[in-house]
Phi, psi and omega in degrees: 000151179270165179297324180294316179298319179293324179294320177296320176296322179298318180292328181280315192243355184070187180292158181217183181296337182250002184221129180226133176252136180224138181275349186305145178248019178211167181281077183272176181298322182301319179297316182292324178296321178292321176299317178297317182295316177299322182292328186267328192298120181297132175080000182285334179071304181202161177214156183233142174239127172259108181262119184117012179241127186240137175280131186258342178206185183272004186253021176079023177264136183231157175226155182257133178237134181294138179267122176286146177050051187296329179296320179294318179299318179298316180294319181296318180297314180298319181293316181292325177294333181275342188238334188273339182266168181294334171227151180294137177245138182238074177290154176275123183238122181230148173265122178229173185240133174229122179053038176081004180246142180278129177230165176254131174253117181249119182251119184241128177262145177298139179286157172295148182306325181291345180263352181273154359274145169278139181205160176287125183300323184294334183258334180073192182257148359269351189292337181276357180254150182228151173238156178264105180248108185064236179255017183239159175255116186248138175297144180284154177247177177299324179296323176297320179299317179298322180293316179302312185287326182285331182269347187288140167282098199306155179307324181301324188276351182293131180282132177259100187287349175269005182232124178233196184296339178289345180263009180270133177278113183297330178294323179293320177299315180295323177298316179300314183298318181293315180294319180294322180295325178295325181281315182212094182299340183261011182301132186299321185294344178292342180273350183282154169284175187299318181297310181296326178298313181294322177297319181293328182276000183074021182259000180205158175224146180254125178226128181053040176080000181244142181264124177244146176284147166271174177299324178298318179292320179295317182291321187273326186235000185287154177286161179298323180295317180294320179294320178296323183286321190254330180227069188297334182271354181271097180204177175239126177256120174262118188242126179254113184252123174288133182094190185251003181227152180296129179056042180295324180244107185292338179277339180218070194291307181191165170240152186219148174236121178264127183233136173216158181154177177304133188300327180295336176264328183295326182304314181295323180295315179296314182304311182293322180297316180289316184297327181295338181266354182278155175303137183053052189309158179223162183233149174256111184293150181302128179087354182253155179252335184260134179247163177294133184293137174234192185298315173277121182306130184298327182293332177298312181296316182296315182297317182292324177291317179298316179302319180296321182289317188270342183251357181290160175271117181272000173276348177272131180276063180220147176277162166285137178245125172251108187252121181257105172270174178297326187246002183196166172239131175243128178246114184247122177232145178294141178105112178291164181287129175286343178270128181302147183301326182290350180253007184304322186274000181261149179297157178106145182233150167255108191270123173277328182233078188296326181290314178296317180300319181299320179297317180290325177292316183293337178262006177066023176273343179230152177296135186277346185247017179066031184252018184301317183295316180294326178292317178301314181296318181295317181295319179292322178297316180295328180273007179064037173257158174296148178300149177290157177249132178238115183239113178255126182237114176291322183294318178274348183056051181223162173225126185237127174250131179238128178241118176285135183265352181254136178296169181249153182290165188298321184291315177296323180299320181294322177294319178298316179299320180296317180297313182296322179296314179297323180295318179295326180280349183078019181243169177230151180256086185260127180269138179238165178212170184275329187207139180288151177285148178290330177277120184298341179275345179290144179270169177259039185279126183301319185297318179293318182297314182295322179297316180295319180297315181297316181297318180297319179297316179298318180296317181297316181295317180297318181294320181294323184278338185255132180253351182283128182297322180297319178297321178299313181297317179298316180297317181296318179296316180298317180298315180299317181296316180298314181297315181298317180297318180295315181295318180297318179297319180294319180297318179297316179298317180296321177298319179292326178293319177298316178299318180299319179294321180294320178296318181293321183219093183298340181269004184295148181261162178298320180299320181294318178297317181299316181292322185292320185254006177069034178257162171283162178303313183286338173296315177295318180301324177300314180290323177299314181296324177297316179293321179291321181296326178273009177058039176266324178225159169223159177259130178249128177086015178070193183267015177289169180297338182268357179279168179203164178267140176241126179275121182269326181205160177247111182242000000 
């Protein structure tokens, strides 16, 4: 449709779900939000924006205003559409004339389901995505995200017409057959030829007599050359950082190994690269799945790497990052967890990539019941390691797994064991007291309170019975020393309990810790500040709901 036809429709029918008029004379935020909404809204097919048309009253009357420097506005919109969203958008932008005035006609087509949701990179999901509801642009909610993902013809199923059987890595095919045979020697698919095998696995489609790979087939069985050519950002970066913080040493910041290839082969390469850097390193021999046990359970490393590969979002043009610090390993993959954080420890998975996941399950490389996270936590607990941290961020659209490489001391371990036991039982160990301390940093710990009460009673009785000033001074000094030692011991224990909670749940809030252990808000803040001052923890992302605690060292 032309700008004139759309303007006449606007005067007759007003704005609609597919038509928006804007008076703006520049590439403002409002224009980009409408482009985002048109791109995302299911079933809308297409939408139009008339830029340079202003509503003059509440009765559907509009007027046309000439846009100054219209060429610059056109360039700015095209540039921002290519850079501000998670994927580049190419709307059709034309300069047309209405009533002698130059206006911009912006034509936006609905994205394919596999490309949704479109969102502003700076804001992330879900707030950075918009839908077209009636004549308004509405921010997306978590429910909208579920709808996008459930309705999408997933990225895995998209046919890659530039990839055929010549782009299949024969070693990857052979690896699948060997692994599958170990699990089920009688599996029917083992009798298929390579083409039929890929078709059966949902990794290829036949059109007009020719077999093309799907994205699932390219990712799982494609050669390194084909992946570099067609999916250049899909790789795994292993980054070795000296020290415990990112870019701690600006002169020797990090070393990195970039790896790409068929996922069935890539897993062993990543595993061996990381394992070689661990204390008392171990290796996974070519063709083998089991490695020699070391201090860090080998299955922990394998499970976390597999989870990153099969659950990441492949629509994001970002690599998986495996970052090895001196005291921990962080695995960062694009795509937040579709499974709610409160359900991490429960069986069952929400699969973003069902075809890829199925291949890993059938070859016994991944847990079949969605219990990988609980197994990782159990293995680390048995090995006397700190619990792993799992942080899923919808706004950043990322999932981060952190594994501490240093064991924990016996006292902290006992608190962790207590927490994990209570969690399994569905109970909490909440300490109560009769009266809050006047000092906000004082805790409400019963043991400290009772000790102070007992000491005060002893001091009063001694003072009442003794009239000698020297005896009074001696008694007071003794009482102070006893009280201070008791309070310090209690404070140390409380600090470790706070640390244990942070290790268990990096996204936990100060309010939640205070409620769980019967402390005041400022009592918890005192222990938090103590841990930060000793460089044991830092806060990432501020105190917002999307922030989390990062453990730098275990002392």
